[in-house]
Every structure is written in C-alpha cells, then in structure tokens.
PDB file of C-alpha atoms in Angstrom:
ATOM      1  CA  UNK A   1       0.000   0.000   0.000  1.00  0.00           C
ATOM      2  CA  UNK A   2       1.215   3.630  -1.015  1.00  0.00           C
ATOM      3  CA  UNK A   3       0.656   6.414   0.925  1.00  0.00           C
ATOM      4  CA  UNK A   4       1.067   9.700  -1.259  1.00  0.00           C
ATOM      5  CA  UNK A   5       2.763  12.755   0.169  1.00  0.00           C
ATOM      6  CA  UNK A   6       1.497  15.346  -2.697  1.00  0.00           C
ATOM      7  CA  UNK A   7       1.986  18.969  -1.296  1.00  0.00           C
ATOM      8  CA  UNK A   8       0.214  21.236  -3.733  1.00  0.00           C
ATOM      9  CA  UNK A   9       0.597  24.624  -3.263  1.00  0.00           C
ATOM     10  CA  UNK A  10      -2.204  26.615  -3.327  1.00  0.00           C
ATOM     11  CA  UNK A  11      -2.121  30.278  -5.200  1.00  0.00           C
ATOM     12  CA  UNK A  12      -2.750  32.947  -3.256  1.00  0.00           C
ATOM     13  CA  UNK A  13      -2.245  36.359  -1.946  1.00  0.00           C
ATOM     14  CA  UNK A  14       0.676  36.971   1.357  1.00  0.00           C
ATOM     15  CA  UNK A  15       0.475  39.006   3.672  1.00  0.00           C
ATOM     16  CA  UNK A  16       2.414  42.068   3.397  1.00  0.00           C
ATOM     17  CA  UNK A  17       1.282  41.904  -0.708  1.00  0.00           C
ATOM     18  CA  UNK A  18      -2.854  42.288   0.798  1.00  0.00           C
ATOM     19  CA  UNK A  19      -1.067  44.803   3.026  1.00  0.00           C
ATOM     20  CA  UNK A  20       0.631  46.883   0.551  1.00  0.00           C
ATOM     21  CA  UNK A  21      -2.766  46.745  -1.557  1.00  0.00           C
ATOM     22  CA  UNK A  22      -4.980  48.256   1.881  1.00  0.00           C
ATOM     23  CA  UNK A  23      -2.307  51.099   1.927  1.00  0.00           C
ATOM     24  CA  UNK A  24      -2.702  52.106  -1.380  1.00  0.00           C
ATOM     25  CA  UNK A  25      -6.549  52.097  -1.422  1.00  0.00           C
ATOM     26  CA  UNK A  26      -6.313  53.611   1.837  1.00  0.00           C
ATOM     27  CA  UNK A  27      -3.874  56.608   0.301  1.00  0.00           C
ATOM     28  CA  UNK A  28      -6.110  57.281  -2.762  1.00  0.00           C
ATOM     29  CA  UNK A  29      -9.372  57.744  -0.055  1.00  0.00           C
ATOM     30  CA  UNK A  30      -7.705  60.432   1.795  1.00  0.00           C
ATOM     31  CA  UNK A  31      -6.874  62.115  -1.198  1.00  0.00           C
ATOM     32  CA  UNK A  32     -10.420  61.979  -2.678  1.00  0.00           C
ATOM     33  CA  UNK A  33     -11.823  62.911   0.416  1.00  0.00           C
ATOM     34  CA  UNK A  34     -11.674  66.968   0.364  1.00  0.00           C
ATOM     35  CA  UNK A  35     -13.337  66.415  -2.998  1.00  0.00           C
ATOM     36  CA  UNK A  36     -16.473  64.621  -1.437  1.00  0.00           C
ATOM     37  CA  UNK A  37     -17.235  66.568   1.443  1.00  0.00           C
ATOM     38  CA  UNK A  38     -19.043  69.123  -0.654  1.00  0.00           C
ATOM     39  CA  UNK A  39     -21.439  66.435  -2.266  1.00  0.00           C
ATOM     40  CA  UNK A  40     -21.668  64.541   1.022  1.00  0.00           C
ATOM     41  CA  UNK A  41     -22.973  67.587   2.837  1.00  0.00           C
ATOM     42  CA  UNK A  42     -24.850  68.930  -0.023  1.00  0.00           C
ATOM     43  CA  UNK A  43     -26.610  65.090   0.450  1.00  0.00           C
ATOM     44  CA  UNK A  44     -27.148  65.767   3.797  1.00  0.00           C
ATOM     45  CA  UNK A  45     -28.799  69.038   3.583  1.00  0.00           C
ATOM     46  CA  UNK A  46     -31.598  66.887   1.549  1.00  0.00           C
ATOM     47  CA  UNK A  47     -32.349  65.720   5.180  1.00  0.00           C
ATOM     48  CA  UNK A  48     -33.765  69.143   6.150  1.00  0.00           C
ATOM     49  CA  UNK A  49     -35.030  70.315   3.208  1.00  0.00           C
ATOM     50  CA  UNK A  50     -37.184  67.382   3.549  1.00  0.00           C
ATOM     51  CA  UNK A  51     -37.771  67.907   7.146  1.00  0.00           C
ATOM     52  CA  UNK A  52     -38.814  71.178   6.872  1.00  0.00           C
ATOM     53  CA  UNK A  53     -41.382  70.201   4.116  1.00  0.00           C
ATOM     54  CA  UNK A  54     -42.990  67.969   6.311  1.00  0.00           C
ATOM     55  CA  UNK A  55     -43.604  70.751   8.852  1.00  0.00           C
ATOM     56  CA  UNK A  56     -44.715  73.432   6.011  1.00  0.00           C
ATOM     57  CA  UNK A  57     -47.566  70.603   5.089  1.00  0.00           C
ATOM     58  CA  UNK A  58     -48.510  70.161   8.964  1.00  0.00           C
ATOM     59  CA  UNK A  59     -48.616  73.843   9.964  1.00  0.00           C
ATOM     60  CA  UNK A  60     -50.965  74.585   6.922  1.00  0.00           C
ATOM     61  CA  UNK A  61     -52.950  71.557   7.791  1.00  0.00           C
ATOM     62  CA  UNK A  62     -53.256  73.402  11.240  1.00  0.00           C
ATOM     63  CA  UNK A  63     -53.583  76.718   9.995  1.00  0.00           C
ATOM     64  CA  UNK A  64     -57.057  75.373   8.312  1.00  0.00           C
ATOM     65  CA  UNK A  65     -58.160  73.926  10.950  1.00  0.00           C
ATOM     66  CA  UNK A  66     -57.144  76.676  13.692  1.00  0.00           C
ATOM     67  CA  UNK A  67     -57.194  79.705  11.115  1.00  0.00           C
ATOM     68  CA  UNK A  68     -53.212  80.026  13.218  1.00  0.00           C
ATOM     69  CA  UNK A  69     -49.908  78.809  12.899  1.00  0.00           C
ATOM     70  CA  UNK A  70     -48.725  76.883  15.677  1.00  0.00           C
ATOM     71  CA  UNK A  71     -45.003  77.705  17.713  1.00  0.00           C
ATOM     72  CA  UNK A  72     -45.118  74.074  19.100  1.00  0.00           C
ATOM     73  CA  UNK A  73     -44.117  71.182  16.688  1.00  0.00           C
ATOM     74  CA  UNK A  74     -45.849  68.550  18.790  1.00  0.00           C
ATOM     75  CA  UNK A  75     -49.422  70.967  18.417  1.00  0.00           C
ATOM     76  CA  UNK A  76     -49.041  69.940  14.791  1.00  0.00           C
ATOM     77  CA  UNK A  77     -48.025  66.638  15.359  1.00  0.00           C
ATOM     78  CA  UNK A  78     -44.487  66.811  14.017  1.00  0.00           C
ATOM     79  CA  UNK A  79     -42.516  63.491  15.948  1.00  0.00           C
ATOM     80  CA  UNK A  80     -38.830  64.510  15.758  1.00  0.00           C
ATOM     81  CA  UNK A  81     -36.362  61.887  14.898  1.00  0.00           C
ATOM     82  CA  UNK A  82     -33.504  60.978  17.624  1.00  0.00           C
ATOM     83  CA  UNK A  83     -30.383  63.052  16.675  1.00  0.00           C
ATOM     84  CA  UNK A  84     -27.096  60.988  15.825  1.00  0.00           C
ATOM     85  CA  UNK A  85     -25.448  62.516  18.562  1.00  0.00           C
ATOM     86  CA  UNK A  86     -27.775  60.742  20.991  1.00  0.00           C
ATOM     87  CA  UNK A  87     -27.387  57.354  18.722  1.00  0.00           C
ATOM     88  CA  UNK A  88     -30.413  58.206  15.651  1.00  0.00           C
ATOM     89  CA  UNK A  89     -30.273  58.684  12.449  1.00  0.00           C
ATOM     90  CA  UNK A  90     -31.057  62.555  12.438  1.00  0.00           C
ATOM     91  CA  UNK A  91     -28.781  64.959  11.158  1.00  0.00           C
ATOM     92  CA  UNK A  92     -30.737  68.191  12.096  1.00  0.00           C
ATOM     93  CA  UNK A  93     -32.539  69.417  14.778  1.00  0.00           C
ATOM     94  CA  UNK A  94     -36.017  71.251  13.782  1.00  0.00           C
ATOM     95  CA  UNK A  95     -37.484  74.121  15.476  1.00  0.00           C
ATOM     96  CA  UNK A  96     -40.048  76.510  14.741  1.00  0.00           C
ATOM     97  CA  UNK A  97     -38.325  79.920  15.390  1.00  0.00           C
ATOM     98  CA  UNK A  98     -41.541  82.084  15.216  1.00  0.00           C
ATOM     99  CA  UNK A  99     -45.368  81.734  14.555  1.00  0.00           C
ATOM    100  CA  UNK A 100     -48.110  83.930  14.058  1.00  0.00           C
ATOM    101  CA  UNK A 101     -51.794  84.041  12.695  1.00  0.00           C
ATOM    102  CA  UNK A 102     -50.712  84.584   9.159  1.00  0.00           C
ATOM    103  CA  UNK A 103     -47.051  83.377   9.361  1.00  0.00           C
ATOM    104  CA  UNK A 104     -44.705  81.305  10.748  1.00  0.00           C
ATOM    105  CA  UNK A 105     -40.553  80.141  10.025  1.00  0.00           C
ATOM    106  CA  UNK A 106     -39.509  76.796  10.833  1.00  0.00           C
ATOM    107  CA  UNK A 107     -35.343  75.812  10.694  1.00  0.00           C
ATOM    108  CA  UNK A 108     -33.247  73.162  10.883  1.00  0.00           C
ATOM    109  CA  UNK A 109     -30.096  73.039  12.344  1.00  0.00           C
ATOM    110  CA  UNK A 110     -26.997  70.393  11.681  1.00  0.00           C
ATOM    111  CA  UNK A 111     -25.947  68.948  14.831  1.00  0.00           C
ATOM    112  CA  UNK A 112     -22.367  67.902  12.766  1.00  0.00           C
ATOM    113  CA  UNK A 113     -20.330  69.962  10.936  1.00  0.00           C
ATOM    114  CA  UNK A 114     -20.246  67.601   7.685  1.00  0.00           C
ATOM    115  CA  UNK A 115     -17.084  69.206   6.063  1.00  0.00           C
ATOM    116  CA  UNK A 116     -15.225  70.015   9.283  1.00  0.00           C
ATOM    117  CA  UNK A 117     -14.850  73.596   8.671  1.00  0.00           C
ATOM    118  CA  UNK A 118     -16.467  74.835  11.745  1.00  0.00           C
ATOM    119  CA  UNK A 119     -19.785  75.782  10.113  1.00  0.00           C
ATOM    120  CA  UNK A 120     -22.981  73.867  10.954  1.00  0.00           C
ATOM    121  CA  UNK A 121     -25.738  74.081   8.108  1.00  0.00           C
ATOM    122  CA  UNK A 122     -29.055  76.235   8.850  1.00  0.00           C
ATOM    123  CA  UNK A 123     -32.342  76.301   6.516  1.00  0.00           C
ATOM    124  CA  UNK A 124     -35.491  77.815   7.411  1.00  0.00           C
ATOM    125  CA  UNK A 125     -39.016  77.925   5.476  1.00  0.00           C
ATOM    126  CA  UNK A 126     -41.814  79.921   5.763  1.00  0.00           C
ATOM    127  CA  UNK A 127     -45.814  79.979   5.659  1.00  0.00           C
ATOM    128  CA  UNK A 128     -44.923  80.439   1.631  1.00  0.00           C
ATOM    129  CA  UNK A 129     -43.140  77.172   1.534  1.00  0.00           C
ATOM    130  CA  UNK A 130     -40.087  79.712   0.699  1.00  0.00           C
ATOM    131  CA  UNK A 131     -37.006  77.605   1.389  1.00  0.00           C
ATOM    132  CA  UNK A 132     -33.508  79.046   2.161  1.00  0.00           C
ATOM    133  CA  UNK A 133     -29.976  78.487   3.443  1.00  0.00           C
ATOM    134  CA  UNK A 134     -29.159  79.900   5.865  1.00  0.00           C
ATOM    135  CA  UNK A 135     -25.525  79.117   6.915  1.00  0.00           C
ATOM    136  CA  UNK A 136     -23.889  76.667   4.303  1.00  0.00           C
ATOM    137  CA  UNK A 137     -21.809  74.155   5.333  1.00  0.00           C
TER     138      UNK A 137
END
C-alpha cells in the first residue's frame, strides 16, 4: 500500500502583498476625500429640506383647521427623529423659530459639521413654503 505525500501549493495572496494593496486604497481615499465633502454635505442638507417640508404641510394643515400657525411642533403633530449625537439617524434638529396668525418660520439646524470647517448648516421655510440656506456648510 502507497501512501502519497502530494503537497500542492495553493495560489494565493501573502500578507504584506494584501497589506501593501490596503495602503494604497487607503492613500487614494484620503486624497479623494476633500473632494467629497461638498457632495456629502450637499446630500445631507436633503435631510432638512425634507424635514422642513414635512412641517410646512402640517402647519398649513393646522392653519385650516385653527385659522393660526402653531409655535409648538408637537401641536401639529411633528414626531422629531432621535439626533445621531444621541445614537439616531437625524442629522438636524427642527425648530419653529416664530409663529403667528398669518405666518410662521420653521429651521433646521446640523448637529455635525459635515465638512469640518467649523460651520454647521441652517435652513429655514416659511408659511410660503419659501425655502432658504441659511448658513452653508
């Protein structure tokens, strides 16, 4: 009876070569980054404009009812979303800033400076469903 000894060697990558590759990937993301932090706040900022719309709709659906604007967001049944810095998926904090019979302005402030430059991004809307930035980011 023959026992075979065959050693094949199987291809395959080393270690320092899968090493060498995670470098270089990681080298060419830090230099792309700068150039995405515009479009990655810019994607962000969809996250209030959005936000905001929502409370336009609700404080007109009030407004009929009441023939007022409301100053509380719970009144109009807004449910904020937990902020990320308390473990959520929010990225702004709403607020309305000022409400009257015939107007009101809502905004929505970043809780994270997205691009690291020290500004945090502001947009506001009014009873006209006017929408503006405030601070960019």
């Amino acid at each position: 009876m023959k026992v075979l000894n065959i050693k094949k060697k199987i291809p395959g990558f080393t270690l320092p070569e899968l090493l060498v590759v995670l470098v270089i990937i990681g080298i060419l993301v830090l230099l792309a980054l700068p150039r995405l932090m515009p479009l990655i706040a810019k994607a962000k900022s969809t996250e209030a404009q959005m936000h905001l719309g929502h409370v336009h709709a609700l404080q007109k659906g009030h407004f009929y009812m009441y023939s007022r604007y409301s100053e509380d967001l719970e009144e109009i049944g807004y449910e904020p979303e937990i902020l990320v810095t308390n473990g959520g998926t929010a990225n702004y904090t709403i607020e309305i800033i000022e409400a009257s019979a015939t107007t009101f302005l809502a905004r929505a402030t970043a809780v994270v400076d997205f691009d690291g430059d020290g500004n945090f991004n502001v947009w506001e809307i009014d009873q006209d469903k006017k929408l503006k930035e405030v601070t960019r980011d």
